[in-house]
Amino acid sequence: MQPRSAAAAGSDFPYTSRTTCYIEISDDGTVSHGTDAGTYERARSGKSRLFAVWPGNWSSDLFIIDDLDEYARAHGIIHDQARTGLDDHEHQVRWKLSPYETKPNGSYISIELELDCDCTIEDLKTFAGQMRHQRGWDIATSGGWGRSSGQGHTTYSLRVRRKSLT
């Protein structure tokens, strides 16, 4: 039985689902797992093959990752503006302490943020990485975040390490 094609599943393939397990098999038969840039580079150069197990309700399916660039875009190895909503540039941001913040001296605080650069946040992990690089901010990515739109602008609610805000 041959593995199914991840590319054939199109946008329905869950590249970033927590339940998708990646398996890398190198030319020498070594088996490993992971989703880092090294995995992508080895598979792209032909030094290994990349597979994924997608668990279902009653069984799991094995897929070959045959669109490596889509895999890399999904994992943020290659920037994907369509997926993230974010240009790869210096973001123009305005922020203020959230009026709902109950512990303004806590390690992490809630802020309200607006982007003046016409970007939208569709992927918090990508935005957090860009802001860490650009401003040194430590944005929480494991918890909830939100957005509200009105009167021609969008406001994002985020949790940020208070000491990292500048």
Short mmCIF file of N, CA and C in Angstrom, two decimals:
data_model
loop_
_atom_site.label_atom_id
_atom_site.label_comp_id
_atom_site.label_asym_id
_atom_site.label_seq_id
_atom_site.Cartn_x
_atom_site.Cartn_y
_atom_site.Cartn_z
N MET A 1 0.84 -1.18 0.00
CA MET A 1 0.00 0.00 0.00
C MET A 1 0.89 1.24 0.00
N GLN A 2 0.63 2.16 -0.89
CA GLN A 2 1.41 3.39 -1.01
C GLN A 2 0.81 4.49 -0.13
N PRO A 3 1.65 5.37 0.41
CA PRO A 3 1.12 6.50 1.18
C PRO A 3 0.33 7.43 0.26
N ARG A 4 -0.63 8.11 0.84
CA ARG A 4 -1.43 9.07 0.10
C ARG A 4 -0.63 10.36 -0.10
N SER A 5 -1.05 11.17 -1.03
CA SER A 5 -0.38 12.43 -1.34
C SER A 5 -0.96 13.56 -0.50
N ALA A 6 -0.10 14.26 0.25
CA ALA A 6 -0.55 15.43 1.00
C ALA A 6 -0.95 16.54 0.04
N ALA A 7 -0.22 16.69 -1.07
CA ALA A 7 -0.55 17.72 -2.05
C ALA A 7 -1.95 17.50 -2.63
N ALA A 8 -2.33 16.24 -2.83
CA ALA A 8 -3.66 15.94 -3.38
C ALA A 8 -4.77 16.33 -2.41
N ALA A 9 -4.47 16.34 -1.11
CA ALA A 9 -5.47 16.76 -0.12
C ALA A 9 -5.67 18.27 -0.15
N GLY A 10 -4.75 18.99 -0.76
CA GLY A 10 -4.87 20.44 -0.91
C GLY A 10 -4.89 21.17 0.42
N SER A 11 -5.74 22.18 0.50
CA SER A 11 -5.79 23.01 1.71
C SER A 11 -6.42 22.28 2.89
N ASP A 12 -6.98 21.09 2.65
CA ASP A 12 -7.56 20.32 3.74
C ASP A 12 -6.51 19.56 4.55
N PHE A 13 -5.28 19.48 4.04
CA PHE A 13 -4.27 18.75 4.79
C PHE A 13 -3.87 19.55 6.03
N PRO A 14 -3.91 18.91 7.21
CA PRO A 14 -3.64 19.63 8.47
C PRO A 14 -2.15 19.71 8.81
N TYR A 15 -1.41 20.50 8.04
CA TYR A 15 0.03 20.59 8.24
C TYR A 15 0.41 20.99 9.67
N THR A 16 -0.38 21.83 10.30
CA THR A 16 0.00 22.34 11.63
C THR A 16 -0.85 21.78 12.76
N SER A 17 -1.66 20.80 12.49
CA SER A 17 -2.46 20.19 13.56
C SER A 17 -1.55 19.54 14.58
N ARG A 18 -1.89 19.66 15.84
CA ARG A 18 -1.08 19.06 16.90
C ARG A 18 -1.09 17.53 16.84
N THR A 19 -2.08 16.97 16.15
CA THR A 19 -2.17 15.51 16.08
C THR A 19 -1.49 14.93 14.84
N THR A 20 -0.97 15.78 13.96
CA THR A 20 -0.24 15.29 12.79
C THR A 20 1.20 15.01 13.20
N CYS A 21 1.64 13.79 12.95
CA CYS A 21 2.99 13.36 13.32
C CYS A 21 3.83 13.24 12.05
N TYR A 22 4.97 13.92 12.03
CA TYR A 22 5.87 13.88 10.88
C TYR A 22 6.97 12.86 11.10
N ILE A 23 7.28 12.12 10.05
CA ILE A 23 8.31 11.10 10.08
C ILE A 23 9.28 11.38 8.93
N GLU A 24 10.56 11.51 9.25
CA GLU A 24 11.59 11.74 8.24
C GLU A 24 12.42 10.47 8.12
N ILE A 25 12.58 9.99 6.89
CA ILE A 25 13.41 8.82 6.64
C ILE A 25 14.56 9.25 5.73
N SER A 26 15.77 9.15 6.27
CA SER A 26 16.95 9.60 5.51
C SER A 26 17.38 8.52 4.54
N ASP A 27 18.29 8.89 3.65
CA ASP A 27 18.83 7.95 2.66
C ASP A 27 19.44 6.71 3.29
N ASP A 28 20.05 6.86 4.47
CA ASP A 28 20.70 5.71 5.12
C ASP A 28 19.73 4.88 5.97
N GLY A 29 18.43 5.26 5.95
CA GLY A 29 17.42 4.51 6.69
C GLY A 29 17.13 5.01 8.08
N THR A 30 17.84 6.05 8.52
CA THR A 30 17.60 6.63 9.83
C THR A 30 16.20 7.25 9.86
N VAL A 31 15.47 6.99 10.92
CA VAL A 31 14.12 7.52 11.08
C VAL A 31 14.13 8.55 12.21
N SER A 32 13.55 9.71 11.96
CA SER A 32 13.43 10.75 12.97
C SER A 32 12.10 11.46 12.79
N HIS A 33 11.82 12.40 13.67
CA HIS A 33 10.58 13.16 13.55
C HIS A 33 10.87 14.62 13.87
N GLY A 34 9.99 15.49 13.38
CA GLY A 34 10.15 16.92 13.64
C GLY A 34 9.67 17.75 12.47
N THR A 35 9.66 19.06 12.69
CA THR A 35 9.15 19.99 11.67
C THR A 35 10.02 21.22 11.55
N ASP A 36 11.32 21.08 11.69
CA ASP A 36 12.18 22.26 11.64
C ASP A 36 12.68 22.53 10.23
N ALA A 37 13.41 23.62 10.10
CA ALA A 37 13.94 24.01 8.79
C ALA A 37 14.92 22.97 8.25
N GLY A 38 15.64 22.30 9.13
CA GLY A 38 16.58 21.27 8.70
C GLY A 38 15.86 20.10 8.04
N THR A 39 14.72 19.72 8.59
CA THR A 39 13.91 18.65 8.00
C THR A 39 13.51 19.04 6.58
N TYR A 40 13.05 20.27 6.43
CA TYR A 40 12.64 20.78 5.11
C TYR A 40 13.82 20.78 4.14
N GLU A 41 14.96 21.26 4.56
CA GLU A 41 16.13 21.35 3.68
C GLU A 41 16.62 19.96 3.25
N ARG A 42 16.64 19.02 4.18
CA ARG A 42 17.07 17.67 3.83
C ARG A 42 16.11 17.02 2.83
N ALA A 43 14.82 17.19 3.06
CA ALA A 43 13.82 16.61 2.14
C ALA A 43 13.88 17.31 0.78
N ARG A 44 14.06 18.60 0.79
CA ARG A 44 14.12 19.37 -0.47
C ARG A 44 15.35 18.99 -1.29
N SER A 45 16.45 18.71 -0.62
CA SER A 45 17.69 18.36 -1.33
C SER A 45 17.72 16.88 -1.72
N GLY A 46 16.72 16.11 -1.31
CA GLY A 46 16.67 14.70 -1.66
C GLY A 46 17.43 13.79 -0.72
N LYS A 47 17.92 14.32 0.40
CA LYS A 47 18.66 13.52 1.37
C LYS A 47 17.74 12.70 2.27
N SER A 48 16.45 13.04 2.25
CA SER A 48 15.48 12.28 3.05
C SER A 48 14.10 12.42 2.41
N ARG A 49 13.17 11.62 2.90
CA ARG A 49 11.77 11.72 2.49
C ARG A 49 10.96 12.04 3.73
N LEU A 50 9.92 12.83 3.55
CA LEU A 50 9.11 13.26 4.68
C LEU A 50 7.70 12.71 4.54
N PHE A 51 7.22 12.12 5.63
CA PHE A 51 5.89 11.54 5.68
C PHE A 51 5.13 12.15 6.86
N ALA A 52 3.81 12.00 6.85
CA ALA A 52 2.99 12.45 7.97
C ALA A 52 1.90 11.42 8.23
N VAL A 53 1.62 11.23 9.49
CA VAL A 53 0.50 10.39 9.89
C VAL A 53 -0.61 11.33 10.34
N TRP A 54 -1.76 11.19 9.71
CA TRP A 54 -2.92 12.01 10.02
C TRP A 54 -3.93 11.11 10.70
N PRO A 55 -4.08 11.23 12.01
CA PRO A 55 -5.00 10.33 12.71
C PRO A 55 -6.46 10.68 12.44
N GLY A 56 -7.23 9.65 12.20
CA GLY A 56 -8.67 9.81 12.01
C GLY A 56 -9.43 9.25 13.20
N ASN A 57 -10.74 9.18 13.09
CA ASN A 57 -11.56 8.66 14.18
C ASN A 57 -11.33 7.17 14.42
N TRP A 58 -11.20 6.40 13.34
CA TRP A 58 -11.11 4.95 13.48
C TRP A 58 -9.79 4.39 12.98
N SER A 59 -9.07 5.15 12.21
CA SER A 59 -7.77 4.71 11.72
C SER A 59 -6.94 5.94 11.38
N SER A 60 -5.68 5.70 11.11
CA SER A 60 -4.79 6.79 10.72
C SER A 60 -4.31 6.55 9.30
N ASP A 61 -4.06 7.63 8.58
CA ASP A 61 -3.57 7.52 7.21
C ASP A 61 -2.14 8.03 7.14
N LEU A 62 -1.36 7.38 6.29
CA LEU A 62 0.02 7.79 6.05
C LEU A 62 0.06 8.59 4.76
N PHE A 63 0.69 9.77 4.82
CA PHE A 63 0.82 10.65 3.67
C PHE A 63 2.28 10.90 3.38
N ILE A 64 2.61 11.05 2.13
CA ILE A 64 3.92 11.54 1.76
C ILE A 64 3.79 13.06 1.59
N ILE A 65 4.72 13.79 2.14
CA ILE A 65 4.72 15.25 1.99
C ILE A 65 5.39 15.54 0.66
N ASP A 66 4.57 15.68 -0.36
CA ASP A 66 5.07 15.84 -1.72
C ASP A 66 4.96 17.27 -2.23
N ASP A 67 4.50 18.18 -1.40
CA ASP A 67 4.56 19.61 -1.70
C ASP A 67 5.33 20.25 -0.56
N LEU A 68 6.64 20.19 -0.64
CA LEU A 68 7.49 20.66 0.45
C LEU A 68 7.37 22.15 0.70
N ASP A 69 7.12 22.93 -0.36
CA ASP A 69 6.96 24.37 -0.16
C ASP A 69 5.69 24.69 0.63
N GLU A 70 4.61 23.95 0.39
CA GLU A 70 3.38 24.16 1.16
C GLU A 70 3.62 23.77 2.63
N TYR A 71 4.33 22.69 2.85
CA TYR A 71 4.73 22.29 4.21
C TYR A 71 5.52 23.43 4.87
N ALA A 72 6.49 24.00 4.15
CA ALA A 72 7.34 25.07 4.70
C ALA A 72 6.54 26.34 4.97
N ARG A 73 5.59 26.67 4.09
CA ARG A 73 4.74 27.84 4.33
C ARG A 73 3.87 27.63 5.57
N ALA A 74 3.31 26.44 5.71
CA ALA A 74 2.44 26.15 6.86
C ALA A 74 3.20 26.24 8.18
N HIS A 75 4.47 25.86 8.18
CA HIS A 75 5.27 25.86 9.41
C HIS A 75 6.09 27.14 9.58
N GLY A 76 5.90 28.11 8.71
CA GLY A 76 6.60 29.38 8.85
C GLY A 76 8.06 29.34 8.45
N ILE A 77 8.48 28.28 7.78
CA ILE A 77 9.87 28.19 7.30
C ILE A 77 10.04 29.11 6.10
N ILE A 78 9.00 29.20 5.28
CA ILE A 78 8.91 30.15 4.17
C ILE A 78 7.76 31.09 4.51
N HIS A 79 8.00 32.39 4.45
CA HIS A 79 6.95 33.36 4.77
C HIS A 79 5.81 33.25 3.76
N ASP A 80 4.58 33.25 4.26
CA ASP A 80 3.39 33.14 3.42
C ASP A 80 2.40 34.23 3.81
N GLN A 81 2.41 35.32 3.07
CA GLN A 81 1.55 36.44 3.38
C GLN A 81 0.07 36.06 3.30
N ALA A 82 -0.30 35.22 2.35
CA ALA A 82 -1.70 34.83 2.21
C ALA A 82 -2.19 34.08 3.46
N ARG A 83 -1.35 33.23 4.04
CA ARG A 83 -1.74 32.45 5.22
C ARG A 83 -1.69 33.29 6.49
N THR A 84 -0.69 34.16 6.62
CA THR A 84 -0.49 34.88 7.88
C THR A 84 -1.17 36.24 7.92
N GLY A 85 -1.46 36.83 6.73
CA GLY A 85 -2.01 38.18 6.68
C GLY A 85 -0.96 39.26 6.90
N LEU A 86 0.28 38.88 6.99
CA LEU A 86 1.35 39.79 7.38
C LEU A 86 2.39 39.94 6.28
N ASP A 87 2.69 41.19 5.93
CA ASP A 87 3.84 41.45 5.07
C ASP A 87 5.10 41.16 5.89
N ASP A 88 6.18 40.87 5.19
CA ASP A 88 7.46 40.66 5.86
C ASP A 88 8.18 42.00 5.89
N HIS A 89 7.75 42.87 6.79
CA HIS A 89 8.31 44.22 6.90
C HIS A 89 8.22 44.70 8.35
N GLU A 90 8.70 45.88 8.60
CA GLU A 90 8.62 46.49 9.93
C GLU A 90 7.17 46.95 10.15
N HIS A 91 6.49 46.36 11.12
CA HIS A 91 5.09 46.70 11.37
C HIS A 91 4.96 48.03 12.11
N GLN A 92 3.99 48.80 11.70
CA GLN A 92 3.65 50.05 12.38
C GLN A 92 2.51 49.73 13.34
N VAL A 93 2.80 49.74 14.65
CA VAL A 93 1.81 49.34 15.64
C VAL A 93 1.54 50.45 16.64
N ARG A 94 0.31 50.46 17.12
CA ARG A 94 -0.09 51.29 18.26
C ARG A 94 -0.71 50.34 19.27
N TRP A 95 -0.36 50.51 20.54
CA TRP A 95 -0.92 49.63 21.56
C TRP A 95 -1.20 50.41 22.83
N LYS A 96 -2.09 49.82 23.64
CA LYS A 96 -2.39 50.37 24.96
C LYS A 96 -2.80 49.23 25.87
N LEU A 97 -2.70 49.44 27.16
CA LEU A 97 -3.12 48.46 28.13
C LEU A 97 -4.62 48.22 27.96
N SER A 98 -5.03 46.98 28.00
CA SER A 98 -6.45 46.66 27.86
C SER A 98 -7.23 47.19 29.06
N PRO A 99 -8.41 47.75 28.83
CA PRO A 99 -9.23 48.21 29.97
C PRO A 99 -9.71 47.04 30.83
N TYR A 100 -9.60 45.82 30.33
CA TYR A 100 -10.02 44.62 31.07
C TYR A 100 -8.89 43.97 31.85
N GLU A 101 -7.70 44.54 31.78
CA GLU A 101 -6.54 43.99 32.51
C GLU A 101 -6.76 44.17 34.00
N THR A 102 -6.71 43.06 34.75
CA THR A 102 -6.93 43.12 36.20
C THR A 102 -5.64 43.09 37.00
N LYS A 103 -4.53 42.70 36.35
CA LYS A 103 -3.23 42.63 37.04
C LYS A 103 -2.18 43.36 36.21
N PRO A 104 -2.21 44.69 36.17
CA PRO A 104 -1.27 45.43 35.31
C PRO A 104 0.19 45.28 35.71
N ASN A 105 0.48 44.70 36.86
CA ASN A 105 1.86 44.47 37.27
C ASN A 105 2.26 43.00 37.13
N GLY A 106 1.40 42.18 36.52
CA GLY A 106 1.68 40.77 36.34
C GLY A 106 2.77 40.55 35.29
N SER A 107 3.25 39.33 35.20
CA SER A 107 4.29 39.01 34.21
C SER A 107 3.78 39.24 32.80
N TYR A 108 2.59 38.74 32.51
CA TYR A 108 1.96 38.97 31.21
C TYR A 108 0.75 39.86 31.42
N ILE A 109 0.57 40.79 30.49
CA ILE A 109 -0.57 41.70 30.57
C ILE A 109 -1.33 41.67 29.25
N SER A 110 -2.58 42.07 29.33
CA SER A 110 -3.42 42.15 28.14
C SER A 110 -3.29 43.53 27.53
N ILE A 111 -3.07 43.56 26.22
CA ILE A 111 -3.00 44.83 25.51
C ILE A 111 -3.99 44.82 24.36
N GLU A 112 -4.31 46.01 23.89
CA GLU A 112 -5.07 46.18 22.66
C GLU A 112 -4.11 46.80 21.66
N LEU A 113 -4.07 46.24 20.46
CA LEU A 113 -3.09 46.63 19.46
C LEU A 113 -3.78 46.91 18.13
N GLU A 114 -3.32 47.92 17.45
CA GLU A 114 -3.78 48.22 16.09
C GLU A 114 -2.57 48.29 15.18
N LEU A 115 -2.72 47.78 13.97
CA LEU A 115 -1.67 47.82 12.96
C LEU A 115 -1.98 48.95 11.99
N ASP A 116 -1.05 49.87 11.82
CA ASP A 116 -1.21 50.99 10.89
C ASP A 116 -0.57 50.70 9.54
N CYS A 117 -0.16 49.47 9.31
CA CYS A 117 0.56 49.13 8.08
C CYS A 117 -0.29 48.27 7.15
N ASP A 118 -1.59 48.21 7.37
CA ASP A 118 -2.54 47.48 6.52
C ASP A 118 -2.35 45.97 6.55
N CYS A 119 -1.62 45.44 7.50
CA CYS A 119 -1.53 43.99 7.68
C CYS A 119 -2.69 43.53 8.56
N THR A 120 -2.95 42.24 8.52
CA THR A 120 -3.90 41.62 9.43
C THR A 120 -3.21 40.42 10.07
N ILE A 121 -3.57 40.14 11.30
CA ILE A 121 -2.97 39.00 11.99
C ILE A 121 -3.89 37.80 11.79
N GLU A 122 -3.44 36.87 10.99
CA GLU A 122 -4.17 35.62 10.78
C GLU A 122 -3.44 34.47 11.47
N ASP A 123 -2.16 34.66 11.76
CA ASP A 123 -1.35 33.64 12.41
C ASP A 123 -0.56 34.30 13.54
N LEU A 124 -0.99 34.07 14.77
CA LEU A 124 -0.38 34.74 15.91
C LEU A 124 1.09 34.35 16.09
N LYS A 125 1.43 33.10 15.83
CA LYS A 125 2.80 32.65 16.00
C LYS A 125 3.76 33.43 15.09
N THR A 126 3.34 33.66 13.84
CA THR A 126 4.17 34.42 12.91
C THR A 126 4.31 35.87 13.37
N PHE A 127 3.19 36.48 13.77
CA PHE A 127 3.24 37.85 14.26
C PHE A 127 4.13 37.97 15.49
N ALA A 128 4.00 37.01 16.41
CA ALA A 128 4.82 37.03 17.62
C ALA A 128 6.30 36.95 17.27
N GLY A 129 6.66 36.11 16.31
CA GLY A 129 8.05 36.02 15.88
C GLY A 129 8.56 37.30 15.26
N GLN A 130 7.71 37.93 14.43
CA GLN A 130 8.11 39.20 13.82
C GLN A 130 8.30 40.28 14.87
N MET A 131 7.40 40.36 15.83
CA MET A 131 7.50 41.40 16.86
C MET A 131 8.66 41.12 17.82
N ARG A 132 8.98 39.86 18.05
CA ARG A 132 10.16 39.54 18.87
C ARG A 132 11.41 40.06 18.17
N HIS A 133 11.48 39.83 16.87
CA HIS A 133 12.63 40.28 16.09
C HIS A 133 12.67 41.81 15.97
N GLN A 134 11.53 42.44 15.72
CA GLN A 134 11.49 43.88 15.46
C GLN A 134 11.56 44.73 16.72
N ARG A 135 10.89 44.30 17.80
CA ARG A 135 10.79 45.15 19.00
C ARG A 135 11.20 44.46 20.29
N GLY A 136 11.50 43.17 20.22
CA GLY A 136 11.85 42.45 21.44
C GLY A 136 10.65 42.03 22.28
N TRP A 137 9.46 42.11 21.72
CA TRP A 137 8.25 41.74 22.46
C TRP A 137 8.17 40.23 22.62
N ASP A 138 7.64 39.81 23.75
CA ASP A 138 7.39 38.40 24.02
C ASP A 138 5.87 38.21 24.09
N ILE A 139 5.26 37.88 22.96
CA ILE A 139 3.81 37.71 22.87
C ILE A 139 3.46 36.26 23.16
N ALA A 140 2.50 36.05 24.05
CA ALA A 140 2.05 34.70 24.39
C ALA A 140 1.31 34.10 23.20
N THR A 141 1.69 32.90 22.81
CA THR A 141 1.04 32.23 21.69
C THR A 141 0.27 30.99 22.12
N SER A 142 0.37 30.61 23.37
CA SER A 142 -0.30 29.40 23.83
C SER A 142 -1.72 29.66 24.31
N GLY A 143 -2.07 30.90 24.54
CA GLY A 143 -3.40 31.22 25.03
C GLY A 143 -4.25 31.88 23.96
N GLY A 144 -5.39 32.34 24.40
CA GLY A 144 -6.31 32.96 23.47
C GLY A 144 -5.91 34.37 23.08
N TRP A 145 -6.41 34.80 21.96
CA TRP A 145 -6.25 36.15 21.48
C TRP A 145 -7.50 36.46 20.66
N GLY A 146 -7.72 37.71 20.38
CA GLY A 146 -8.93 38.04 19.64
C GLY A 146 -8.77 39.28 18.80
N ARG A 147 -9.83 39.54 18.05
CA ARG A 147 -9.84 40.74 17.22
C ARG A 147 -11.27 41.25 17.14
N SER A 148 -11.37 42.56 17.00
CA SER A 148 -12.68 43.18 16.77
C SER A 148 -12.47 44.27 15.72
N SER A 149 -13.45 44.39 14.85
CA SER A 149 -13.35 45.38 13.77
C SER A 149 -14.52 46.35 13.85
N GLY A 150 -14.23 47.57 13.47
CA GLY A 150 -15.25 48.60 13.43
C GLY A 150 -14.67 49.94 13.10
N GLN A 151 -15.43 50.76 12.48
CA GLN A 151 -15.05 52.13 12.13
C GLN A 151 -13.72 52.18 11.38
N GLY A 152 -13.54 51.24 10.45
CA GLY A 152 -12.38 51.27 9.58
C GLY A 152 -11.08 50.78 10.16
N HIS A 153 -11.10 50.17 11.34
CA HIS A 153 -9.86 49.63 11.90
C HIS A 153 -10.15 48.33 12.64
N THR A 154 -9.10 47.57 12.88
CA THR A 154 -9.19 46.31 13.61
C THR A 154 -8.30 46.40 14.85
N THR A 155 -8.85 46.00 15.98
CA THR A 155 -8.12 45.98 17.23
C THR A 155 -7.90 44.53 17.64
N TYR A 156 -6.67 44.21 17.99
CA TYR A 156 -6.30 42.86 18.42
C TYR A 156 -6.07 42.86 19.92
N SER A 157 -6.56 41.83 20.59
CA SER A 157 -6.33 41.65 22.02
C SER A 157 -5.30 40.55 22.18
N LEU A 158 -4.18 40.89 22.82
CA LEU A 158 -3.06 39.96 22.96
C LEU A 158 -2.55 39.97 24.39
N ARG A 159 -1.82 38.91 24.76
CA ARG A 159 -1.11 38.85 26.03
C ARG A 159 0.37 38.98 25.73
N VAL A 160 1.04 39.89 26.43
CA VAL A 160 2.46 40.17 26.18
C VAL A 160 3.19 40.23 27.51
N ARG A 161 4.42 39.71 27.52
CA ARG A 161 5.24 39.85 28.74
C ARG A 161 5.47 41.35 28.97
N ARG A 162 5.03 41.80 30.12
CA ARG A 162 5.05 43.23 30.44
C ARG A 162 6.43 43.84 30.28
N LYS A 163 7.47 43.17 30.76
CA LYS A 163 8.82 43.74 30.72
C LYS A 163 9.39 43.84 29.31
N SER A 164 8.78 43.13 28.35
CA SER A 164 9.30 43.17 26.99
C SER A 164 8.75 44.33 26.17
N LEU A 165 7.67 44.93 26.64
CA LEU A 165 7.06 46.05 25.90
C LEU A 165 7.93 47.28 25.98
N THR A 166 8.15 47.89 24.82
CA THR A 166 8.95 49.13 24.79
C THR A 166 8.22 50.19 23.99
#
